[in-house]
Tab-separated table of C-alpha atoms in Angstrom:
chain	number	residue	atom	x	y	z
A	1	MET	CA	-4.676	-32.179	30.732
A	2	GLY	CA	-5.259	-28.658	29.773
A	3	LYS	CA	-7.829	-27.284	27.923
A	4	LEU	CA	-7.855	-26.157	24.282
A	5	CYS	CA	-6.417	-22.220	24.375
A	6	LEU	CA	-7.664	-19.393	22.123
A	7	PHE	CA	-5.276	-16.673	21.439
A	8	VAL	CA	-7.881	-14.038	20.289
A	9	ASP	CA	-9.062	-10.328	21.144
A	10	ARG	CA	-13.030	-10.075	20.660
A	11	ILE	CA	-12.375	-6.731	18.682
A	12	SER	CA	-11.337	-8.829	15.749
A	13	GLN	CA	-14.022	-10.530	13.470
A	14	PRO	CA	-12.235	-13.903	13.098
A	15	SER	CA	-11.239	-13.701	16.747
A	16	ARG	CA	-14.948	-13.569	17.499
A	17	ALA	CA	-16.065	-16.361	15.023
A	18	ILE	CA	-13.622	-18.624	16.806
A	19	VAL	CA	-15.141	-17.842	20.515
A	20	ILE	CA	-18.449	-18.174	19.415
A	21	PHE	CA	-17.900	-21.487	17.319
A	22	CYS	CA	-16.530	-23.098	20.885
A	23	LEU	CA	-19.180	-21.572	22.759
A	24	ALA	CA	-21.849	-22.769	20.846
A	25	ASN	CA	-20.456	-26.166	20.255
A	26	GLY	CA	-19.703	-26.393	24.115
A	27	ILE	CA	-15.870	-27.157	23.461
A	28	ALA	CA	-14.038	-26.607	26.404
A	29	MET	CA	-11.509	-23.678	25.899
A	30	GLU	CA	-9.323	-20.947	27.937
A	31	GLU	CA	-9.476	-17.306	26.485
A	32	SER	CA	-6.344	-15.923	26.186
A	33	GLU	CA	-6.647	-11.922	25.470
A	34	VAL	CA	-4.208	-10.664	22.879
A	35	ASP	CA	-4.609	-6.971	23.057
A	36	LEU	CA	-4.538	-5.787	19.658
A	37	LEU	CA	-4.726	-1.827	20.823
A	38	LYS	CA	-1.940	-2.717	23.274
A	39	GLY	CA	0.419	-4.361	20.627
A	40	ASP	CA	0.268	-7.619	21.986
A	41	HIS	CA	0.223	-9.441	18.341
A	42	LYS	CA	3.482	-7.857	17.864
A	43	LYS	CA	5.268	-9.233	20.908
A	44	ALA	CA	7.857	-12.182	20.616
A	45	GLU	CA	6.136	-14.117	23.413
A	46	TYR	CA	2.970	-13.926	20.968
A	47	LYS	CA	4.946	-14.721	17.442
A	48	ALA	CA	6.417	-17.768	19.093
A	49	ILE	CA	2.547	-18.902	18.816
A	50	ASN	CA	1.801	-17.551	15.756
A	51	PRO	CA	5.014	-15.802	13.687
A	52	MET	CA	2.511	-13.843	11.260
A	53	GLY	CA	1.759	-11.859	14.437
A	54	LEU	CA	-2.110	-11.789	14.032
A	55	VAL	CA	-5.093	-13.163	15.906
A	56	PRO	CA	-6.562	-15.770	16.083
A	57	ALA	CA	-4.253	-18.600	16.959
A	58	ILE	CA	-4.977	-21.592	18.704
A	59	ASP	CA	-2.830	-24.217	20.883
A	60	ASP	CA	-4.621	-27.411	20.943
A	61	HIS	CA	-2.522	-29.441	23.568
A	62	GLY	CA	0.800	-28.677	21.997
A	63	PHE	CA	-0.795	-28.243	18.356
A	64	TYR	CA	-0.184	-24.690	17.268
A	65	LEU	CA	-2.919	-23.278	14.422
A	66	PHE	CA	-3.362	-19.868	12.963
A	67	GLU	CA	-5.570	-18.953	9.941
A	68	SER	CA	-8.984	-18.509	11.519
A	69	HIS	CA	-10.645	-20.560	8.405
A	70	ALA	CA	-8.217	-23.396	9.068
A	71	ILE	CA	-8.993	-23.516	12.625
A	72	LEU	CA	-12.673	-23.620	11.955
A	73	ARG	CA	-12.219	-26.506	9.717
A	74	TYR	CA	-9.729	-28.187	12.230
A	75	LEU	CA	-12.238	-27.918	15.175
A	76	SER	CA	-15.071	-28.924	13.136
A	77	SER	CA	-13.391	-32.165	12.581
A	78	ALA	CA	-11.180	-32.857	15.638
A	79	TYR	CA	-13.775	-32.574	17.710
A	80	PRO	CA	-16.398	-35.116	17.472
A	81	ASP	CA	-19.382	-33.454	19.390
A	82	VAL	CA	-19.453	-30.833	16.553
A	83	ALA	CA	-22.557	-31.045	14.331
A	84	ASP	CA	-22.379	-31.835	10.697
A	85	HIS	CA	-23.900	-29.148	9.628
A	86	TRP	CA	-21.050	-27.029	10.374
A	87	TYR	CA	-18.719	-28.224	7.924
A	88	PRO	CA	-20.616	-31.110	6.267
A	89	ALA	CA	-18.984	-34.443	5.469
A	90	ASP	CA	-20.675	-34.416	2.335
A	91	VAL	CA	-18.189	-33.842	-0.433
A	92	LYS	CA	-20.269	-31.273	-2.712
A	93	LYS	CA	-22.046	-29.453	0.525
A	94	ARG	CA	-18.175	-29.099	2.007
A	95	ALA	CA	-17.067	-27.946	-1.614
A	96	GLN	CA	-19.513	-25.201	-1.430
A	97	ILE	CA	-18.519	-24.125	2.091
A	98	ASP	CA	-15.312	-24.183	1.086
A	99	CYS	CA	-15.869	-21.761	-1.955
A	100	ILE	CA	-17.556	-19.109	0.388
A	101	LEU	CA	-14.425	-19.270	2.694
A	102	ASP	CA	-12.137	-18.837	-0.003
A	103	TRP	CA	-14.175	-15.897	-1.730
A	104	HIS	CA	-14.441	-14.172	1.629
A	105	HIS	CA	-10.464	-13.734	1.659
A	106	THR	CA	-10.477	-11.536	-1.446
A	107	ASN	CA	-14.308	-9.794	-1.124
A	108	LEU	CA	-16.355	-9.211	1.988
A	109	ARG	CA	-13.150	-9.456	4.339
A	110	PRO	CA	-11.083	-6.707	2.451
A	111	GLY	CA	-14.306	-4.849	1.935
A	112	SER	CA	-15.380	-4.764	5.479
A	113	GLY	CA	-12.001	-4.733	7.239
A	114	GLY	CA	-10.329	-2.309	4.948
A	115	LEU	CA	-13.422	0.133	5.229
A	116	THR	CA	-13.377	0.159	9.206
A	117	ILE	CA	-9.519	0.352	9.477
A	118	ASN	CA	-9.284	3.102	6.735
A	119	ARG	CA	-12.309	5.028	7.594
A	120	VAL	CA	-12.272	5.007	11.440
A	121	ALA	CA	-9.970	2.363	13.396
A	122	ALA	CA	-6.678	2.871	12.047
A	123	PRO	CA	-5.195	5.385	14.678
A	124	LEU	CA	-6.432	2.739	17.235
A	125	LEU	CA	-3.559	0.884	15.601
A	126	GLY	CA	-0.908	3.882	15.290
A	127	ARG	CA	-1.684	4.362	11.276
A	128	PRO	CA	-3.126	6.911	9.422
A	129	LEU	CA	-6.631	7.240	8.011
A	130	ASP	CA	-6.841	6.637	4.256
A	131	GLU	CA	-10.260	8.123	2.728
A	132	LYS	CA	-9.080	6.761	-0.467
A	133	ALA	CA	-8.530	3.278	0.642
A	134	ALA	CA	-11.763	3.538	2.449
A	135	ALA	CA	-13.591	4.370	-0.235
A	136	GLU	CA	-12.246	1.414	-2.637
A	137	SER	CA	-13.060	-0.880	0.132
A	138	GLU	CA	-16.559	0.201	0.575
A	139	VAL	CA	-17.116	-0.163	-3.033
A	140	LEU	CA	-15.988	-3.844	-2.674
A	141	LEU	CA	-17.930	-4.293	0.544
A	142	LYS	CA	-21.213	-3.062	-1.142
A	143	ALA	CA	-20.487	-5.478	-3.848
A	144	SER	CA	-19.806	-8.457	-1.741
A	145	ILE	CA	-22.770	-8.234	0.446
A	146	LYS	CA	-25.064	-8.184	-3.069
A	147	ARG	CA	-23.294	-11.222	-3.978
A	148	ILE	CA	-24.099	-12.731	-0.480
A	149	ASP	CA	-27.680	-11.772	-1.451
A	150	THR	CA	-27.659	-13.123	-5.026
A	151	LEU	CA	-25.315	-15.988	-4.869
A	152	TRP	CA	-26.062	-17.610	-1.445
A	153	LEU	CA	-29.082	-16.481	0.025
A	154	ASN	CA	-31.417	-17.335	-3.125
A	155	LYS	CA	-32.797	-20.819	-1.990
A	156	GLU	CA	-35.356	-21.688	0.591
A	157	GLY	CA	-33.157	-21.941	3.945
A	158	SER	CA	-32.443	-18.938	6.238
A	159	PHE	CA	-28.631	-19.770	5.926
A	160	LEU	CA	-25.871	-19.365	3.153
A	161	THR	CA	-26.322	-21.962	0.195
A	162	GLY	CA	-30.037	-22.650	1.535
A	163	ASN	CA	-29.060	-24.640	4.654
A	164	GLU	CA	-31.385	-24.877	7.288
A	165	GLN	CA	-28.733	-24.751	10.082
A	166	PRO	CA	-25.478	-22.633	9.998
A	167	SER	CA	-21.903	-23.521	8.831
A	168	ILE	CA	-18.719	-21.964	9.545
A	169	ALA	CA	-19.112	-19.969	6.391
A	170	ASP	CA	-21.945	-18.272	7.998
A	171	LEU	CA	-20.306	-17.659	11.298
A	172	SER	CA	-16.892	-16.152	9.690
A	173	LEU	CA	-19.280	-14.024	7.156
A	174	ALA	CA	-21.453	-12.726	9.823
A	175	CYS	CA	-18.567	-11.675	12.107
A	176	GLU	CA	-17.180	-9.908	9.444
A	177	LEU	CA	-20.252	-8.037	8.340
A	178	MET	CA	-21.057	-6.928	12.267
A	179	GLN	CA	-17.170	-5.063	12.053
A	180	VAL	CA	-18.959	-2.482	10.286
A	181	GLU	CA	-20.513	-1.440	13.278
A	182	PHE	CA	-17.555	0.412	14.073
A	183	LEU	CA	-19.051	2.859	11.683
A	184	GLY	CA	-22.476	3.016	13.561
A	185	GLU	CA	-25.547	1.180	13.838
A	186	GLU	CA	-27.282	3.514	11.371
A	187	TYR	CA	-24.722	2.850	8.612
A	188	LYS	CA	-25.051	-0.699	8.846
A	189	SER	CA	-28.818	-0.269	8.412
A	190	GLU	CA	-28.402	1.961	5.288
A	191	LEU	CA	-25.876	-0.809	4.116
A	192	LEU	CA	-28.159	-3.637	4.535
A	193	SER	CA	-31.517	-2.001	3.409
A	194	PRO	CA	-31.089	-2.495	-0.451
A	195	HIS	CA	-30.674	-6.677	0.658
A	196	PRO	CA	-33.372	-7.452	3.181
A	197	LYS	CA	-32.550	-11.295	2.849
A	198	VAL	CA	-28.939	-10.231	3.721
A	199	LYS	CA	-30.422	-8.399	7.002
A	200	HIS	CA	-32.694	-11.617	7.442
A	201	TRP	CA	-29.588	-13.844	7.508
A	202	LEU	CA	-28.050	-12.044	9.873
A	203	ASP	CA	-30.436	-12.017	12.135
A	204	ALA	CA	-31.043	-15.399	11.887
A	205	VAL	CA	-27.054	-16.215	12.571
A	206	GLU	CA	-27.677	-13.903	15.686
A	207	LYS	CA	-30.660	-16.040	16.983
A	208	ALA	CA	-29.560	-19.362	15.951
A	209	LEU	CA	-26.491	-18.842	18.252
A	210	ALA	CA	-28.261	-16.990	20.954
A	211	PRO	CA	-27.088	-15.839	23.346
A	212	HIS	CA	-22.862	-16.635	22.462
A	213	PHE	CA	-23.325	-14.556	19.258
A	214	GLY	CA	-24.686	-11.260	21.041
A	215	ASP	CA	-22.222	-11.624	24.124
A	216	VAL	CA	-19.310	-12.310	22.240
A	217	HIS	CA	-19.863	-8.609	20.392
A	218	GLN	CA	-20.361	-6.674	23.159
A	219	LYS	CA	-16.626	-5.511	23.276
A	220	LEU	CA	-17.086	-4.632	19.496
A	221	LYS	CA	-20.335	-2.665	20.242
A	222	ALA	CA	-18.695	-0.967	23.296
A	223	GLY	CA	-15.591	-0.175	21.777
A	224	ALA	CA	-17.523	1.320	18.724
A	225	LEU	CA	-19.576	3.393	20.922
A	226	ALA	CA	-16.454	4.877	22.927
A	227	PHE	CA	-14.490	5.736	19.825
A	228	ARG	CA	-17.148	7.627	18.068
A	229	LYS	CA	-18.058	9.493	21.184
B	1	MET	CA	-21.918	-39.829	-19.264
B	2	GLY	CA	-19.392	-36.677	-20.163
B	3	LYS	CA	-16.133	-36.159	-18.417
B	4	LEU	CA	-15.294	-33.138	-15.771
B	5	CYS	CA	-15.184	-30.108	-17.378
B	6	LEU	CA	-12.401	-27.294	-16.590
B	7	PHE	CA	-12.821	-23.687	-17.198
B	8	VAL	CA	-9.336	-22.256	-17.352
B	9	ASP	CA	-6.705	-20.283	-18.885
B	10	ARG	CA	-2.982	-21.602	-18.674
B	11	ILE	CA	-1.958	-17.981	-18.482
B	12	SER	CA	-3.619	-17.965	-14.894
B	13	GLN	CA	-1.511	-19.209	-12.007
B	14	PRO	CA	-4.708	-21.034	-10.382
B	15	SER	CA	-5.957	-22.583	-13.631
B	16	ARG	CA	-2.891	-24.203	-13.715
B	17	ALA	CA	-2.848	-25.608	-10.812
B	18	ILE	CA	-6.287	-27.229	-11.439
B	19	VAL	CA	-5.039	-28.560	-14.588
B	20	ILE	CA	-1.899	-30.161	-13.186
B	21	PHE	CA	-3.610	-31.621	-10.184
B	22	CYS	CA	-5.929	-33.437	-13.103
B	23	LEU	CA	-3.070	-34.712	-14.968
B	24	ALA	CA	-1.154	-35.851	-12.106
B	25	ASN	CA	-3.860	-37.949	-10.816
B	26	GLY	CA	-5.259	-39.296	-13.855
B	27	ILE	CA	-8.565	-37.349	-13.811
B	28	ALA	CA	-10.088	-37.515	-17.019
B	29	MET	CA	-11.209	-34.092	-18.093
B	30	GLU	CA	-11.874	-31.700	-20.809
B	31	GLU	CA	-10.266	-28.413	-20.697
B	32	SER	CA	-12.617	-25.274	-21.833
B	33	GLU	CA	-10.384	-22.159	-22.282
B	34	VAL	CA	-11.526	-19.107	-21.060
B	35	ASP	CA	-9.344	-16.468	-23.187
B	36	LEU	CA	-8.927	-13.982	-20.398
B	37	LEU	CA	-7.076	-11.643	-23.065
B	38	LYS	CA	-10.056	-11.802	-25.264
B	39	GLY	CA	-12.545	-11.129	-22.213
B	40	ASP	CA	-14.280	-14.584	-22.304
B	41	HIS	CA	-14.512	-14.505	-18.626
B	42	LYS	CA	-16.688	-11.436	-18.867
B	43	LYS	CA	-19.124	-12.753	-21.007
B	44	ALA	CA	-22.846	-13.654	-20.051
B	45	GLU	CA	-21.928	-17.347	-21.270
B	46	TYR	CA	-19.246	-17.950	-18.800
B	47	LYS	CA	-20.756	-15.969	-15.930
B	48	ALA	CA	-23.759	-18.468	-15.705
B	49	ILE	CA	-21.008	-20.799	-14.701
B	50	ASN	CA	-19.026	-18.508	-12.471
B	51	PRO	CA	-21.033	-15.391	-11.706
B	52	MET	CA	-17.803	-14.178	-10.516
B	53	GLY	CA	-16.262	-13.804	-13.911
B	54	LEU	CA	-12.781	-15.257	-12.673
B	55	VAL	CA	-11.112	-18.585	-13.652
B	56	PRO	CA	-10.945	-21.459	-12.515
B	57	ALA	CA	-14.360	-23.041	-12.476
B	58	ILE	CA	-15.355	-26.759	-12.926
B	59	ASP	CA	-18.515	-28.724	-14.119
B	60	ASP	CA	-18.467	-32.064	-12.628
B	61	HIS	CA	-21.497	-33.755	-14.105
B	62	GLY	CA	-23.550	-30.623	-13.323
B	63	PHE	CA	-21.845	-29.635	-10.027
B	64	TYR	CA	-20.485	-26.350	-10.856
B	65	LEU	CA	-17.783	-24.819	-8.634
B	66	PHE	CA	-15.396	-21.618	-8.223
B	67	GLU	CA	-12.344	-20.782	-6.153
B	68	SER	CA	-9.133	-22.721	-7.083
B	69	HIS	CA	-8.445	-24.024	-3.328
B	70	ALA	CA	-12.316	-25.076	-2.814
B	71	ILE	CA	-11.646	-26.923	-6.373
B	72	LEU	CA	-8.301	-28.356	-5.433
B	73	ARG	CA	-9.867	-29.604	-2.163
B	74	TYR	CA	-12.856	-31.017	-3.761
B	75	LEU	CA	-11.364	-32.956	-6.335
B	76	SER	CA	-8.967	-34.587	-3.516
B	77	SER	CA	-11.958	-35.820	-1.599
B	78	ALA	CA	-14.295	-36.403	-4.785
B	79	TYR	CA	-12.024	-38.393	-6.704
B	80	PRO	CA	-11.089	-41.947	-4.736
B	81	ASP	CA	-7.804	-42.541	-6.557
B	82	VAL	CA	-6.361	-39.031	-5.550
B	83	ALA	CA	-3.312	-40.349	-3.354
B	84	ASP	CA	-3.750	-38.797	0.746
B	85	HIS	CA	-0.558	-36.991	0.281
B	86	TRP	CA	-2.410	-33.969	-1.489
B	87	TYR	CA	-4.726	-33.360	0.863
B	88	PRO	CA	-4.346	-35.615	4.209
B	89	ALA	CA	-7.169	-37.189	6.213
B	90	ASP	CA	-5.159	-36.706	9.415
B	91	VAL	CA	-6.942	-33.892	10.892
B	92	LYS	CA	-3.757	-32.125	12.047
B	93	LYS	CA	-1.994	-32.720	8.735
B	94	ARG	CA	-4.945	-31.150	6.747
B	95	ALA	CA	-5.302	-28.302	9.259
B	96	GLN	CA	-1.605	-27.317	8.290
B	97	ILE	CA	-2.185	-27.571	4.765
B	98	ASP	CA	-5.515	-25.638	5.189
B	99	CYS	CA	-3.314	-22.907	6.814
B	100	ILE	CA	-0.971	-22.326	4.136
B	101	LEU	CA	-3.703	-22.428	1.710
B	102	ASP	CA	-5.559	-19.411	3.991
B	103	TRP	CA	-2.360	-17.893	4.371
B	104	HIS	CA	-1.831	-17.910	0.527
B	105	HIS	CA	-4.829	-15.606	-0.229
B	106	THR	CA	-3.610	-12.766	1.594
B	107	ASN	CA	0.067	-12.925	1.321
B	108	LEU	CA	1.917	-14.903	-1.714
B	109	ARG	CA	-1.182	-14.443	-3.588
B	110	PRO	CA	-1.360	-10.608	-3.826
B	111	GLY	CA	2.295	-10.296	-3.551
B	112	SER	CA	3.085	-12.377	-6.838
B	113	GLY	CA	-0.316	-11.477	-8.660
B	114	GLY	CA	-0.352	-7.787	-7.788
B	115	LEU	CA	3.095	-7.242	-9.221
B	116	THR	CA	2.857	-8.810	-12.338
B	117	ILE	CA	-0.344	-7.369	-12.839
B	118	ASN	CA	0.573	-3.750	-11.879
B	119	ARG	CA	4.411	-3.808	-13.191
B	120	VAL	CA	3.647	-5.429	-16.966
B	121	ALA	CA	0.404	-7.142	-17.611
B	122	ALA	CA	-2.539	-4.677	-16.727
B	123	PRO	CA	-2.473	-3.479	-20.451
B	124	LEU	CA	-2.977	-6.978	-21.773
B	125	LEU	CA	-6.424	-6.766	-19.587
B	126	GLY	CA	-7.069	-3.077	-20.652
B	127	ARG	CA	-6.167	-1.839	-17.448
B	128	PRO	CA	-3.122	0.968	-16.722
B	129	LEU	CA	0.201	0.101	-15.018
B	130	ASP	CA	0.613	1.019	-11.427
B	131	GLU	CA	4.055	1.313	-10.232
B	132	LYS	CA	3.029	2.499	-7.019
B	133	ALA	CA	0.876	-0.750	-6.234
B	134	ALA	CA	3.535	-2.718	-8.121
B	135	ALA	CA	6.178	-1.748	-5.562
B	136	GLU	CA	3.921	-2.511	-2.501
B	137	SER	CA	2.891	-5.942	-3.998
B	138	GLU	CA	6.736	-6.536	-4.455
B	139	VAL	CA	7.685	-5.833	-0.419
B	140	LEU	CA	4.691	-8.656	0.024
B	141	LEU	CA	5.886	-11.094	-2.257
B	142	LYS	CA	9.558	-10.757	-0.811
B	143	ALA	CA	8.162	-10.895	2.661
B	144	SER	CA	6.142	-14.261	1.726
B	145	ILE	CA	8.785	-15.991	-0.101
B	146	LYS	CA	10.578	-15.559	3.234
B	147	ARG	CA	7.711	-16.993	5.176
B	148	ILE	CA	7.764	-20.020	2.979
B	149	ASP	CA	11.356	-20.174	3.688
B	150	THR	CA	11.180	-20.038	7.297
B	151	LEU	CA	8.019	-21.254	8.244
B	152	TRP	CA	7.384	-24.217	6.046
B	153	LEU	CA	10.319	-25.243	4.429
B	154	ASN	CA	12.299	-25.493	8.060
B	155	LYS	CA	11.939	-29.357	8.202
B	156	GLU	CA	13.778	-32.263	6.457
B	157	GLY	CA	11.255	-33.078	3.596
B	158	SER	CA	11.128	-31.392	0.213
B	159	PHE	CA	8.065	-29.725	0.533
B	160	LEU	CA	5.650	-27.763	2.819
B	161	THR	CA	5.353	-28.753	6.180
B	162	GLY	CA	8.173	-31.214	5.797
B	163	ASN	CA	6.475	-33.633	3.896
B	164	GLU	CA	7.971	-36.214	1.520
B	165	GLN	CA	5.404	-35.794	-1.268
B	166	PRO	CA	3.554	-32.700	-2.667
B	167	SER	CA	0.124	-31.408	-1.308
B	168	ILE	CA	-2.517	-29.003	-2.921
B	169	ALA	CA	-0.575	-26.317	-1.020
B	170	ASP	CA	2.507	-26.835	-2.672
B	171	LEU	CA	0.622	-26.939	-6.039
B	172	SER	CA	-1.056	-23.856	-5.262
B	173	LEU	CA	1.845	-21.680	-4.199
B	174	ALA	CA	4.495	-22.919	-6.919
B	175	CYS	CA	2.195	-21.877	-9.665
B	176	GLU	CA	1.586	-18.394	-7.838
B	177	LEU	CA	5.251	-18.145	-7.880
B	178	MET	CA	5.984	-18.981	-11.422
B	179	GLN	CA	3.755	-16.131	-12.408
B	180	VAL	CA	6.585	-13.828	-11.834
B	181	GLU	CA	8.204	-15.215	-14.946
B	182	PHE	CA	6.191	-12.318	-16.517
B	183	LEU	CA	8.934	-10.255	-15.115
B	184	GLY	CA	11.661	-12.645	-16.462
B	185	GLU	CA	13.727	-15.772	-15.673
B	186	GLU	CA	16.355	-13.330	-14.301
B	187	TYR	CA	14.003	-11.606	-11.772
B	188	LYS	CA	12.623	-15.034	-10.755
B	189	SER	CA	16.399	-16.313	-9.895
B	190	GLU	CA	17.240	-12.690	-8.110
B	191	LEU	CA	14.249	-12.890	-6.279
B	192	LEU	CA	14.642	-16.590	-5.069
B	193	SER	CA	18.803	-16.183	-4.630
B	194	PRO	CA	18.386	-15.329	-1.122
B	195	HIS	CA	16.375	-18.204	-0.336
B	196	PRO	CA	18.162	-21.321	-1.780
B	197	LYS	CA	15.415	-23.530	0.081
B	198	VAL	CA	12.352	-21.963	-1.967
B	199	LYS	CA	14.512	-22.514	-4.832
B	200	HIS	CA	15.124	-26.144	-4.002
B	201	TRP	CA	11.602	-26.581	-3.268
B	202	LEU	CA	10.053	-25.235	-6.392
B	203	ASP	CA	12.360	-27.523	-8.279
B	204	ALA	CA	11.059	-30.503	-6.439
B	205	VAL	CA	7.622	-29.687	-7.306
B	206	GLU	CA	8.449	-29.331	-10.841
B	207	LYS	CA	10.193	-32.663	-10.753
B	208	ALA	CA	7.827	-34.297	-8.518
B	209	LEU	CA	4.826	-33.325	-11.374
B	210	ALA	CA	6.917	-34.044	-14.327
B	211	PRO	CA	6.093	-33.646	-17.269
B	212	HIS	CA	2.729	-31.952	-16.372
B	213	PHE	CA	4.359	-29.193	-14.459
B	214	GLY	CA	6.608	-27.724	-17.311
B	215	ASP	CA	4.112	-28.417	-19.928
B	216	VAL	CA	1.413	-26.413	-18.444
B	217	HIS	CA	3.585	-23.663	-17.903
B	218	GLN	CA	4.481	-23.503	-21.618
B	219	LYS	CA	1.663	-20.992	-22.418
B	220	LEU	CA	2.835	-18.322	-19.572
B	221	LYS	CA	6.560	-18.653	-20.699
B	222	ALA	CA	5.638	-18.107	-24.270
B	223	GLY	CA	3.336	-15.410	-23.477
B	224	ALA	CA	5.867	-13.489	-21.095
B	225	LEU	CA	8.820	-13.928	-23.522
B	226	ALA	CA	6.482	-12.363	-26.519
B	227	PHE	CA	4.909	-9.785	-24.412
B	228	ARG	CA	8.685	-8.656	-23.487
B	229	LYS	CA	10.101	-8.540	-26.849
């Protein structure tokens, strides 16, 4: 019986979330790289796994699944050794995590993703830069960071909704926010400077998931540095 | 002890999904209208309930929640009389529903919502029309309908993923697709004509949820007709 297979590219933020989740929870897996810069995700062979032609996707012994949040929820439920804090069984606690994950799709995700793609990364994917779209995304990104600060980091615990340990929402949002490293460490520092609680939260996620969080972000850091040279 | 309170406007597609879900499952609730056209959603009083200033939101005896998919998941889990088919306990079946719900955020939702807002409804909300954005949304809408056809209606059952009974994904997507009635019955027919399976699915959702699905869509139909006169 083979292992769980992850189809990912560590340059993609939702891919990193899945890889880190498996490493942090000791879930045996094989990582199959789908190289976005080479267009592997658009090949027929990969579209047989994820017809949307996006990463990540998984093959859990014949069960194919895409959409990173669906994958994180699934792994939290299907693998019995995953601790409850990742996706709490309590219906109200779970609902708050679901709320953040759904909010993410139309806020932090298009903010951060839209900015990095349109300001710097589009040529890597064979598309033109678009400063108007980048500027719009940047407004959304800043508003989203402010929301994280005021809505979900307004309680005692270090993690979202005041939890003492990270959930899949912390992981997904932290990986997304890290994507702005494409614009430089300085840009990230400036972005977070009005929101020390968000900076503290991001550090807490990295620390709670050490060494995996740092390790899995190496490709992003290296790629961003090479790109900006 | 009061009832569950829904903060909704039936002109909004995710609001309708929540109202229909409660009616179809016999969940006692009070509907508190947040009139979008009057700007009720931007008032401080409402932002104390949902800081994002969007509908729907719920107050379940002091537990506030926003994001319609999170609400649908929560109600399916918190109210014990809700039948399993709405949000199956089986982890693989549930993961497939979660996948569709997550996919929705970046496909059918911006397709249908972006089209109706930018082509006809923006002035109702005090914003200008934007035909370029409308045309881009229309491309995404048509691609999304094709995906529903080929990815999730490719099995025997009438509902998404081949189920024999509707899930919260059927409900959310069907309410979204109905929003194009703003552009007229003829437009909707034309849009669905290349995809008889999608037309059949939408009819099956309406029939399975009769009379609630039709009743709750009356305001949309009446508003769209009045607007187009």
